[in-house]
Short mmCIF file of C-alpha atoms in Angstrom, two decimals:
data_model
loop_
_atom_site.label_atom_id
_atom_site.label_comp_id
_atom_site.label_asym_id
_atom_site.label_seq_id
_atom_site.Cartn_x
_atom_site.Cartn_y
_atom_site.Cartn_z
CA UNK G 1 175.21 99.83 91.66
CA UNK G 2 174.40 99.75 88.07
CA UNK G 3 174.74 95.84 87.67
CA UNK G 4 172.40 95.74 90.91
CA UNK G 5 169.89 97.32 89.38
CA UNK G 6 169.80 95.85 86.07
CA UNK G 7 169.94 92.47 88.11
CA UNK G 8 167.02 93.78 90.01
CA UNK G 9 165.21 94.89 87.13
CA UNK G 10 165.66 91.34 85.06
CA UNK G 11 164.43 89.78 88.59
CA UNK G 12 161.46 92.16 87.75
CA UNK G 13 160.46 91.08 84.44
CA UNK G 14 160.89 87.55 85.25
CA UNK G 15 158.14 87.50 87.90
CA UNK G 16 156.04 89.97 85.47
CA UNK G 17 156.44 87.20 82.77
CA UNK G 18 155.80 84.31 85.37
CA UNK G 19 152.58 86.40 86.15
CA UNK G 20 151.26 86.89 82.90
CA UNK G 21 152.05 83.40 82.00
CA UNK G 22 149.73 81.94 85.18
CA UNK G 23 147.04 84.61 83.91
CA UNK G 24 146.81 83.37 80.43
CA UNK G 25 146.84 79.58 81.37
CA UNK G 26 144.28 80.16 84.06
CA UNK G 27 142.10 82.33 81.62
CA UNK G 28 142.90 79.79 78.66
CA UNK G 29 141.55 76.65 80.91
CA UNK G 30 138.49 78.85 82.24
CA UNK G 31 137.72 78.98 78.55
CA UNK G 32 138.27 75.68 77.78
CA UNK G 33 135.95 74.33 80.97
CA UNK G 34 133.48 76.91 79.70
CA UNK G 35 132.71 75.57 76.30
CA UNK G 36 135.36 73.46 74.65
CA UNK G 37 133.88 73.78 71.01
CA UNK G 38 134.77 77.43 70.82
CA UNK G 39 138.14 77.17 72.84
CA UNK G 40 139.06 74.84 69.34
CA UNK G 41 137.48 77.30 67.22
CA UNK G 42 139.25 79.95 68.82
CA UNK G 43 142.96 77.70 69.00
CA UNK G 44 142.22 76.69 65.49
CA UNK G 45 141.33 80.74 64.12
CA UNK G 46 144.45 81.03 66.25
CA UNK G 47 146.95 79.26 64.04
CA UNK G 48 145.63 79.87 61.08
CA UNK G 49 145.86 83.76 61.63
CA UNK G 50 149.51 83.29 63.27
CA UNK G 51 150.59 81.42 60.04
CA UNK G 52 149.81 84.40 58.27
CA UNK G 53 151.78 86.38 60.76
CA UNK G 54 154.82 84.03 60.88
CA UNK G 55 155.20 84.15 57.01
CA UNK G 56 155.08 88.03 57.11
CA UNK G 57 157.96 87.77 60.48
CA UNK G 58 159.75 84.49 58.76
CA UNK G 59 160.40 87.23 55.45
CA UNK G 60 160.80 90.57 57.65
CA UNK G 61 163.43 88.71 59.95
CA UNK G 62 164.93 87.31 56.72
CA UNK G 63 165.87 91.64 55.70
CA UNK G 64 166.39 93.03 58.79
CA UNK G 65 168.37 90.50 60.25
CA UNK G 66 170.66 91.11 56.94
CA UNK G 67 170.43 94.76 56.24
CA UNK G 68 169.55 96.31 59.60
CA UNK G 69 167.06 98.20 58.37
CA UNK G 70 163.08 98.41 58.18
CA UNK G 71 161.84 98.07 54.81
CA UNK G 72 158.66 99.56 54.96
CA UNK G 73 158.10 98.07 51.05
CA UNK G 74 157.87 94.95 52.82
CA UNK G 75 154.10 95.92 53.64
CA UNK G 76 153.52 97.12 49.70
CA UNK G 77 155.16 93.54 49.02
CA UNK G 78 152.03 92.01 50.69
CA UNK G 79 149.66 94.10 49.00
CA UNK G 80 151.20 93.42 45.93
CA UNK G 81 150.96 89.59 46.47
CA UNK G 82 147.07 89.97 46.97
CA UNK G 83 146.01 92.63 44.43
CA UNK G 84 148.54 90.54 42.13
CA UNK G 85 145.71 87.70 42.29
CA UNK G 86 142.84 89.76 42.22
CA UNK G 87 144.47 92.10 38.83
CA UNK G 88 145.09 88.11 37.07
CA UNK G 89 141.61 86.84 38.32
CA UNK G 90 139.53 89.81 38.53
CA UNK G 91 137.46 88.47 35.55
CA UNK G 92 136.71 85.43 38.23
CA UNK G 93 135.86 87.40 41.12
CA UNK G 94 131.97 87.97 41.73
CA UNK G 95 131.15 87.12 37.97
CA UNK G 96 133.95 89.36 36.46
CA UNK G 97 132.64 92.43 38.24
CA UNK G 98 135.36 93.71 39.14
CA UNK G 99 137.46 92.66 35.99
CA UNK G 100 140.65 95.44 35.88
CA UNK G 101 143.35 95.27 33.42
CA UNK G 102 145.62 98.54 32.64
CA UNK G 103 147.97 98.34 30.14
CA UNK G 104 150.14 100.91 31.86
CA UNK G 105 150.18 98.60 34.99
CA UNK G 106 151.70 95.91 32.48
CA UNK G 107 154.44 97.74 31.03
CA UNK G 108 155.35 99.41 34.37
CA UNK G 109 155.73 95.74 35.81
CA UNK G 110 157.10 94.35 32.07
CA UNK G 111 159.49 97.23 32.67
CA UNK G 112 160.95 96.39 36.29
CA UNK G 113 161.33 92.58 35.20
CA UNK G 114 163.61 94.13 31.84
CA UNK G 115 165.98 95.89 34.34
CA UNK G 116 166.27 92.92 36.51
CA UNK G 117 166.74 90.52 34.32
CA UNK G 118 169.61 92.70 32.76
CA UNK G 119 170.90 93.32 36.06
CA UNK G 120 171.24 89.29 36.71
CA UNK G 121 172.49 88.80 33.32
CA UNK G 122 175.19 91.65 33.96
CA UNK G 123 176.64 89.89 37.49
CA UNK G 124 175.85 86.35 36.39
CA UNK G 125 176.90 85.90 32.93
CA UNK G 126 178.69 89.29 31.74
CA UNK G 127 181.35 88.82 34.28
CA UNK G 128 181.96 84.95 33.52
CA UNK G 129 182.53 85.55 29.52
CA UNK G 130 183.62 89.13 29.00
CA UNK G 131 187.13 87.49 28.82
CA UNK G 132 185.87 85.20 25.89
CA UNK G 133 183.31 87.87 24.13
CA UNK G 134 183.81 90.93 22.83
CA UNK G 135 181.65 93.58 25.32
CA UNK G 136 179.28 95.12 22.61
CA UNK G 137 177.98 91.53 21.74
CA UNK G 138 177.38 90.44 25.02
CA UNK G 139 175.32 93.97 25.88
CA UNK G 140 173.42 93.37 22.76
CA UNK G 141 172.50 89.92 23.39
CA UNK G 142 171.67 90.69 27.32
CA UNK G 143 169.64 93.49 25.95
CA UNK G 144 167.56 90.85 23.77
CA UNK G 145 167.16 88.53 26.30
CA UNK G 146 165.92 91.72 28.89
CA UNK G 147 163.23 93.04 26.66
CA UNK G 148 162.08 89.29 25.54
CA UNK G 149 161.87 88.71 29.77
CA UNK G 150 160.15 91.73 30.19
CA UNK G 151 158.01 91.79 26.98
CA UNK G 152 156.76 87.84 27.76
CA UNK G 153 156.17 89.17 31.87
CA UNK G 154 153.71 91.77 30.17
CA UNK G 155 151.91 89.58 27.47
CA UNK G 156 151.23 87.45 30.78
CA UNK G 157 149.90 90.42 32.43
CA UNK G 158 147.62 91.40 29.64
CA UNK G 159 146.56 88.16 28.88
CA UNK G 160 145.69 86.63 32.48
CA UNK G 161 142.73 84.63 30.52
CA UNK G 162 145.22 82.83 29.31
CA UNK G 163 147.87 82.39 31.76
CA UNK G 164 148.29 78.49 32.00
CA UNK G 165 149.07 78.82 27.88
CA UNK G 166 150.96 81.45 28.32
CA UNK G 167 152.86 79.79 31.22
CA UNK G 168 153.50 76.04 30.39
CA UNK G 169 156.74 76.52 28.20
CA UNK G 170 158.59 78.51 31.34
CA UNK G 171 157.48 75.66 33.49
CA UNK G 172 158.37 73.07 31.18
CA UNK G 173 161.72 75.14 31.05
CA UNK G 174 162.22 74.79 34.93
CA UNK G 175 161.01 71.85 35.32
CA UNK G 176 163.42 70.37 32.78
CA UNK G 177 166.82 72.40 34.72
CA UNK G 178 165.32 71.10 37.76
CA UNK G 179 165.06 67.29 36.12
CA UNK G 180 168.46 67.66 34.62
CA UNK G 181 170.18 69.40 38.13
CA UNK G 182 169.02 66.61 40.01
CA UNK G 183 170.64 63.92 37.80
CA UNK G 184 173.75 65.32 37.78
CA UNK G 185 173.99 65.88 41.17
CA UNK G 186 172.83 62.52 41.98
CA UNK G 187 175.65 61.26 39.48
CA UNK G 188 178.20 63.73 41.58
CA UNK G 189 177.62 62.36 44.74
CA UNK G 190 177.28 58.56 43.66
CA UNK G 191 180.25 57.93 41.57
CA UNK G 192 182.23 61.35 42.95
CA UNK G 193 182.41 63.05 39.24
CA UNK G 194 180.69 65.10 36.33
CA UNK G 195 178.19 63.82 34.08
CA UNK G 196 179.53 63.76 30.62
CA UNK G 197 179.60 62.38 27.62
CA UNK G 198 176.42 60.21 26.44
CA UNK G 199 174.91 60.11 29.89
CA UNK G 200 174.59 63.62 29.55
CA UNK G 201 172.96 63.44 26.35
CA UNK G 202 170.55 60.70 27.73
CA UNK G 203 169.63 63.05 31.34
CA UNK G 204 169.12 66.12 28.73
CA UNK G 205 166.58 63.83 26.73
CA UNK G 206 164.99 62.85 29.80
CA UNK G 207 164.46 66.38 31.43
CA UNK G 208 163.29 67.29 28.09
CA UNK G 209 160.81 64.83 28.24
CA UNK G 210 159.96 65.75 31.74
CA UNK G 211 159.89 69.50 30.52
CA UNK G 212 157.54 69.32 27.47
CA UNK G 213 155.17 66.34 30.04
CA UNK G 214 154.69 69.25 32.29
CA UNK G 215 154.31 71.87 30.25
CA UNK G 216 151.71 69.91 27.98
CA UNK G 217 150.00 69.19 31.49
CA UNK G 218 149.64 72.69 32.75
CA UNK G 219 148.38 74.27 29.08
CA UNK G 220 145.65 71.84 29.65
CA UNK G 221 144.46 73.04 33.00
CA UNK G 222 142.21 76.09 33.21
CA UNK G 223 141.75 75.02 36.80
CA UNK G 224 145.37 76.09 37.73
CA UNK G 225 145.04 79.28 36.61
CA UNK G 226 144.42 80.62 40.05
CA UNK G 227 147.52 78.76 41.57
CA UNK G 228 149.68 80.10 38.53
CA UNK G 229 148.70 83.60 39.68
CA UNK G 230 149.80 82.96 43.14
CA UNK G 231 153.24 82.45 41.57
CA UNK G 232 153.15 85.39 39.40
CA UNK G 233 152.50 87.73 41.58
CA UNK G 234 154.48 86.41 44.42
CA UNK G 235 157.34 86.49 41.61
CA UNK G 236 156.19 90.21 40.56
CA UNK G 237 156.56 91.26 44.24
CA UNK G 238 159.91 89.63 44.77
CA UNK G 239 161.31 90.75 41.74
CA UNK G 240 159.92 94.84 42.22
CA UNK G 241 162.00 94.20 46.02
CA UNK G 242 165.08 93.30 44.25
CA UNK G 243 164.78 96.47 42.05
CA UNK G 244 164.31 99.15 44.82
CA UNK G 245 167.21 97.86 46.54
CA UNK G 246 169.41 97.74 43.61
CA UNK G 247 168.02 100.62 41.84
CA UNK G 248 167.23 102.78 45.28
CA UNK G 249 168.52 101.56 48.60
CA UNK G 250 171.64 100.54 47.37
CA UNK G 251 172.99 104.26 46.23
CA UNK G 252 170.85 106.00 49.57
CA UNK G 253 172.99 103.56 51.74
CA UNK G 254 176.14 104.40 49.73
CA UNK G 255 175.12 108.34 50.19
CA UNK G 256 173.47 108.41 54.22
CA UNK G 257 174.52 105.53 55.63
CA UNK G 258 171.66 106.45 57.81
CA UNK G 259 168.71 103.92 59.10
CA UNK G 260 166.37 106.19 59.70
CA UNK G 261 167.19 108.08 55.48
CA UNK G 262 166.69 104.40 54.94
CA UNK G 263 162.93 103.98 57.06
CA UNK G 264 161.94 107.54 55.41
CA UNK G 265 162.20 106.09 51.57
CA UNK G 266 160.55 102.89 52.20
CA UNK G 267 158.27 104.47 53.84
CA UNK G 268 157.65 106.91 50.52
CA UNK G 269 157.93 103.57 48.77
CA UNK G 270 155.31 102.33 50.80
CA UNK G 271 152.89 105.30 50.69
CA UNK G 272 153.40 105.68 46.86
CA UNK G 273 152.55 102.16 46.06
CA UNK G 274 149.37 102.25 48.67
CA UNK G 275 148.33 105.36 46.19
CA UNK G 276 148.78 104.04 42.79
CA UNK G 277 147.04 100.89 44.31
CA UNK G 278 143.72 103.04 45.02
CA UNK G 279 144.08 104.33 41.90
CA UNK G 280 143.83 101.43 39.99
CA UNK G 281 141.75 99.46 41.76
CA UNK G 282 139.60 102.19 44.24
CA UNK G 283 139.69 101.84 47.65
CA UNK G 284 136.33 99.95 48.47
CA UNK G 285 137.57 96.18 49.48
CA UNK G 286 137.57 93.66 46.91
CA UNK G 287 137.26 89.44 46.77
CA UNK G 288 139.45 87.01 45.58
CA UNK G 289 137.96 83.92 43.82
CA UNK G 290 137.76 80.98 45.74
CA UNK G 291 140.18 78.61 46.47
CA UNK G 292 140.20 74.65 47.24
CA UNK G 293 139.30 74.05 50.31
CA UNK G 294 137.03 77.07 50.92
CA UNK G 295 133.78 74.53 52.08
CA UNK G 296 134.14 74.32 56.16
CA UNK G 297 133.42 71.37 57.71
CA UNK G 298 132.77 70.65 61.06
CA UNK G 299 134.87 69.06 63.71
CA UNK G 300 134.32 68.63 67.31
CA UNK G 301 131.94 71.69 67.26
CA UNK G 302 134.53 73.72 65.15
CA UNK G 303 134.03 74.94 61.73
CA UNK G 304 137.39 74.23 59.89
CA UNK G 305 138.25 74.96 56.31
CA UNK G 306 140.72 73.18 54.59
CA UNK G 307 142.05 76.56 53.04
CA UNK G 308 143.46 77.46 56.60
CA UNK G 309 144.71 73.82 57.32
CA UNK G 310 146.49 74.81 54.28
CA UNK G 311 147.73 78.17 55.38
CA UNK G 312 149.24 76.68 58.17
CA UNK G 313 151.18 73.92 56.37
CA UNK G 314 152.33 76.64 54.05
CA UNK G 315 154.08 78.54 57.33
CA UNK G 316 155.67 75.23 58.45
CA UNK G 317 157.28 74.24 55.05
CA UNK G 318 158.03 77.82 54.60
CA UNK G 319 159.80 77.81 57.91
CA UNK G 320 161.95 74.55 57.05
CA UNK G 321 162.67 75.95 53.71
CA UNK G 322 164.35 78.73 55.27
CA UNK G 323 166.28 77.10 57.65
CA UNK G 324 167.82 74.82 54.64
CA UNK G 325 168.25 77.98 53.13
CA UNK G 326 170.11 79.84 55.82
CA UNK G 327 171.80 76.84 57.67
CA UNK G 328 172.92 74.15 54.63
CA UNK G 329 173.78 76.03 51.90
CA UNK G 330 176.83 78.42 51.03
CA UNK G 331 174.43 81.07 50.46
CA UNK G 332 172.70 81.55 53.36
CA UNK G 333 176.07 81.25 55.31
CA UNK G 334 176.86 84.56 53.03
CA UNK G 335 174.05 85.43 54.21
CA UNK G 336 174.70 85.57 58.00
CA UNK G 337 178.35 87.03 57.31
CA UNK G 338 176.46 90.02 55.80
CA UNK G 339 174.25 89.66 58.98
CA UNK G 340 177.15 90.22 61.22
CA UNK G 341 179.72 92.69 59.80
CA UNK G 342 179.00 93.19 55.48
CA UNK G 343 182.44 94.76 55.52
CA UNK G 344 184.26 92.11 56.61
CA UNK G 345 182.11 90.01 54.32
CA UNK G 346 183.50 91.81 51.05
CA UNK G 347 186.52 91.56 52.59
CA UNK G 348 186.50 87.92 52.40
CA UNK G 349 184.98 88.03 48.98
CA UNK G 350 180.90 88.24 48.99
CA UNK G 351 179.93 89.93 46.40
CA UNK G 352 177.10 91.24 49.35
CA UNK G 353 174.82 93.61 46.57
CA UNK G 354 173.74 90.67 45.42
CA UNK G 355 173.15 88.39 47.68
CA UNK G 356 171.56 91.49 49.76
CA UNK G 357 169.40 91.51 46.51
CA UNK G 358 168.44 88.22 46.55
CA UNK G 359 167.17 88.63 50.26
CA UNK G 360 165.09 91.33 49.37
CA UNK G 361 163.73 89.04 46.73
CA UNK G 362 163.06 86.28 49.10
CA UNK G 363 161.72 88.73 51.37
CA UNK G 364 159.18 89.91 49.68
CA UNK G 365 158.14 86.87 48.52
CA UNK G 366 157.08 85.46 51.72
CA UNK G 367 155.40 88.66 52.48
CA UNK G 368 153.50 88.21 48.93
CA UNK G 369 152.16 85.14 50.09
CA UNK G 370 151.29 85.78 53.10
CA UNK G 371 149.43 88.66 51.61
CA UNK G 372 147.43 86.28 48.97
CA UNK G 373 146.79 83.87 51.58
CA UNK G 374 145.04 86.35 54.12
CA UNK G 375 143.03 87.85 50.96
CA UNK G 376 141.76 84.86 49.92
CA UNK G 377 140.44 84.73 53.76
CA UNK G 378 139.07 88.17 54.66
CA UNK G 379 138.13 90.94 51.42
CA UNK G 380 141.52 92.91 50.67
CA UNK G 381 141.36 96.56 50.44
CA UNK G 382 144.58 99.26 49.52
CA UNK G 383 145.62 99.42 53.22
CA UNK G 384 145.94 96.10 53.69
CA UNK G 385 149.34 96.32 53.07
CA UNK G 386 150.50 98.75 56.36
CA UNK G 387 149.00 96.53 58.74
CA UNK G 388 150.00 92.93 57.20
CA UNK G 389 153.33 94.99 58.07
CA UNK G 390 153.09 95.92 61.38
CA UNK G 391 151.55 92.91 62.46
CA UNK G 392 154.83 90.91 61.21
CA UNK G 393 156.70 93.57 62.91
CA UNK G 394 155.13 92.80 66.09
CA UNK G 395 155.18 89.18 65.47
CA UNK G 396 158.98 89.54 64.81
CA UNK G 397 159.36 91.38 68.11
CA UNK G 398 157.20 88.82 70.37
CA UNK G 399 159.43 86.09 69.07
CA UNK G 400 162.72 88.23 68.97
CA UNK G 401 163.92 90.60 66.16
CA UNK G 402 166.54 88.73 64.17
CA UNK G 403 166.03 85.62 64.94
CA UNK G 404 164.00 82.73 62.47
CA UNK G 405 163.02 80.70 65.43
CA UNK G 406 161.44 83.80 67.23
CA UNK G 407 159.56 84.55 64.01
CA UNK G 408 157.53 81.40 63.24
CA UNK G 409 156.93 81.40 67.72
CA UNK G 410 155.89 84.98 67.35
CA UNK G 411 153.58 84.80 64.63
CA UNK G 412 151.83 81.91 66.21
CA UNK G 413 151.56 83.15 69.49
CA UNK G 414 150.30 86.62 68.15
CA UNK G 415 147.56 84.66 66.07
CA UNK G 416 146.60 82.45 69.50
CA UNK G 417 146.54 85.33 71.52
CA UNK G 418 144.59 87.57 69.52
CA UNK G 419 141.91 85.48 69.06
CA UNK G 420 141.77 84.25 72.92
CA UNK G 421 141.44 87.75 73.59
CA UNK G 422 138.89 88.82 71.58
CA UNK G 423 136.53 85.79 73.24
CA UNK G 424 134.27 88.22 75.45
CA UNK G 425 134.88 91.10 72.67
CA UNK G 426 133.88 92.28 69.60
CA UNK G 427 136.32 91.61 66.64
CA UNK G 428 137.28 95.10 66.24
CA UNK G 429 139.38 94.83 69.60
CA UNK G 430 141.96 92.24 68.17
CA UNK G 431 144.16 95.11 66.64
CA UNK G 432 144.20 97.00 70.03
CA UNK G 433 145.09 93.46 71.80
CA UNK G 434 147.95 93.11 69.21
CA UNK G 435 149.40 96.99 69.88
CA UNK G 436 149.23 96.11 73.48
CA UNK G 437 150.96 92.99 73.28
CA UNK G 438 153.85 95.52 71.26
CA UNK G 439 153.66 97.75 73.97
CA UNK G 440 154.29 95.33 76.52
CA UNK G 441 157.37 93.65 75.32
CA UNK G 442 158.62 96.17 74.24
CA UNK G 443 158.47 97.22 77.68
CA UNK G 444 159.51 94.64 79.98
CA UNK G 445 160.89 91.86 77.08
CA UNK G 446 162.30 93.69 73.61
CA UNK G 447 164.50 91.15 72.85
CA UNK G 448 161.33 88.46 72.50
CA UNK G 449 160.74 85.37 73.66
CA UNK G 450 163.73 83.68 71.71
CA UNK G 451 166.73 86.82 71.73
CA UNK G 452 169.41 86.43 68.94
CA UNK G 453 172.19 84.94 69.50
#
């Protein structure tokens, strides 16, 4: 009787579906009939929202799918990402005025990048030469390296006027690695050993040279000092994830082993950070500076800016670079045993605090940019932050909790159907459209429109 009626009740929500899917079609080609210039405006505001969206569902999918858990930070992550702009830029924004810089915002931050950088140094390098170094040398010299990390985050902070100075030997520094990785693994896979020897010495000259190119490069651009605050604070917000985790979450989980313990501190996390964020920068909205492609230009009676075209590329290569992420590499398949049963997966040998880390790190990344990307779009403002959340919440659950597919569908189809619906209504109605949509999958479809598998 109970299998009938489940059977029944899936019969039910299939013709609901079917329903609502004529409905929207019908009312989408009425539209379309009815003036075709706006239906592309509207399809075009569409994506552009929904790649906001899918970034905030790719990164929230990303967590939950691993932990379990809602991390309410994730909202505060986004905040962070756009306030992180305006703090470096503020000088820029509207003539300079609403120029901000607190030096006890820059040691706070300076302070969380010490900690995790002596956190990475302790499960990277302390465990790989404690055998070969006595312990009190290698604390000293990963204390050095912590406070230089943390001391050169907060000179960057102080100094945003002079970021791309600031800035250029770090890039020069990755760029080089990243010069000198490829080589060798291009050597690996050609001729099936290590690079040694004087072809070492020659690919270490070359990323040099590479290095220093770029670095020289970027301390001559003023103009990327806009971009090079995208990366700081989307670095900022990542890095502040990793440290609640391993300085909160990790020893609440260890104590509750409760979800909902777990919801109620992000969600102080959350409320906490929303304060200190009026505080410093008062709760009446705020601008970003422009960014490239800000001019629209028209295109079949649409106004399009390049800025959005942008926006959406950024949720497509976002996506991809996921799915590498997840599906290629060793980590991400860590990263899915975690997802399934983290026992079993220290069992086998996953060290699963930090990789668990380094998905709340990657996390709120995506949420960071997300959060940048809609500020430089609409004025940001302290509260910004709660709904960027739960509209990648919802997002997540139109395209299916868990599941990196769902979330890039979700957030796209959220976008496109909160602007359709707000056609014959006033603005203000596309957040009650978007709780409605929540409402009714969560209803009749709460595993999404792609379930996990």
């Amino acid at each position: 009787m109970g299998a009938q009626l489940a059977s029944y009740r899936d019969r039910q929500s299939q013709l609901l579906a079917i329903a609502l899917a004529v409905a929207a079609i019908a009312y989408v080609v009425w539209k379309i009939s009815e003036s075709p210039e706006q239906a592309l405006q509207f399809a075009f505001n569409g994506l552009s929202v929904g790649a906001v969206y899918a970034l905030l569902a790719m990164g929230f999918t990303l967590v939950y799918s691993t932990v379990w858990f809602f991390d309410l930070y994730y909202g505060a992550a986004a905040a962070i990402g756009a306030y992180g702009v305006f703090y470096l830029r503020s000088g820029e924004a509207l003539g300079g005025l609403y120029e901000v810089n607190e030096p006890f915002v820059n040691v706070a931050f300076a302070a969380v990048v010490a900690g995790v950088v002596a956190w990475a140094l302790r499960e990277g390098l302390y465990t790989r030469l404690r055998t070969r170094y006595r312990t009190r040398n290698l604390i000293l010299a990963a204390s050095l390296l912590s406070a230089a990390a943390g001391g050169y985050a907060g000179l960057v902070l102080a100094r945003p006027n002079e970021i791309e100075v600031l800035l250029s030997p770090a890039i020069g520094v990755v760029v080089g690695l990243a010069v000198l990785w490829m080589v060798r693994r291009g050597h690996r896979l050609a001729h099936g050993r290590a690079l040694t020897g004087p072809l070492l010495a020659v690919a270490a000259i070359v990323a040099a040279i590479a290095g220093g190119y770029c670095a020289l490069l970027v301390a001559d651009a003023p103009g990327s000092r806009l971009y090079l605050s995208w990366a700081v604070s989307c670095l900022l917000a990542g890095t502040v994830g990793l440290a609640l985790y391993r300085g909160l979450y990790v020893h609440m989980i260890a104590r509750a082993r409760s979800p909902l313990i777990m919801l109620v501190a992000s969600l102080g996390v959350l409320l906490a950070m929303t304060a200190a964020t009026t505080i410093v920068f008062q709760a009446a909205p705020r601008p970003l500076p422009d960014a490239f492609g800000s001019d629209p230009v028209v295109i079949a009676g649409a106004t399009i800016k390049g800025f959005n075209v942008f926006t959406i590329a950024v949720a497509l290569v976002g996506f991809a670079g996921l799915w590498l992420l997840l599906k290629q590499t060793s980590f991400g398949k860590a990263v899915r045993a975690i997802g399934d049963d983290e026992e079993v997966a220290k069992v086998v040998g996953i060290n699963t605090t930090v990789v668990i880390a380094v998905v709340f790190f990657i996390g709120a990344v995506y949420a960071a940019l997300a959060g940048l990307l809609s500020g430089h779009d609409t004025a940001i403002q302290p509260r910004m932050g709660l709904l960027l959340l739960l509209k990648g919440w919802i997002a997540s659950v139109v395209g299916g909790l868990g599941n990196l597919y769902g979330a890039i569908v979700g957030g796209f189809a959220l976008g496109m159907v909160e602007q359709f619906g707000i056609w014959d209504l006033a603005g203000e109605w596309r957040d009650v459209i978007s709780f409605g949509v929540l409402i009714l999958f969560l209803s009749f479809w709460p595993k999404g429109l792609l379930p996990r598998k």
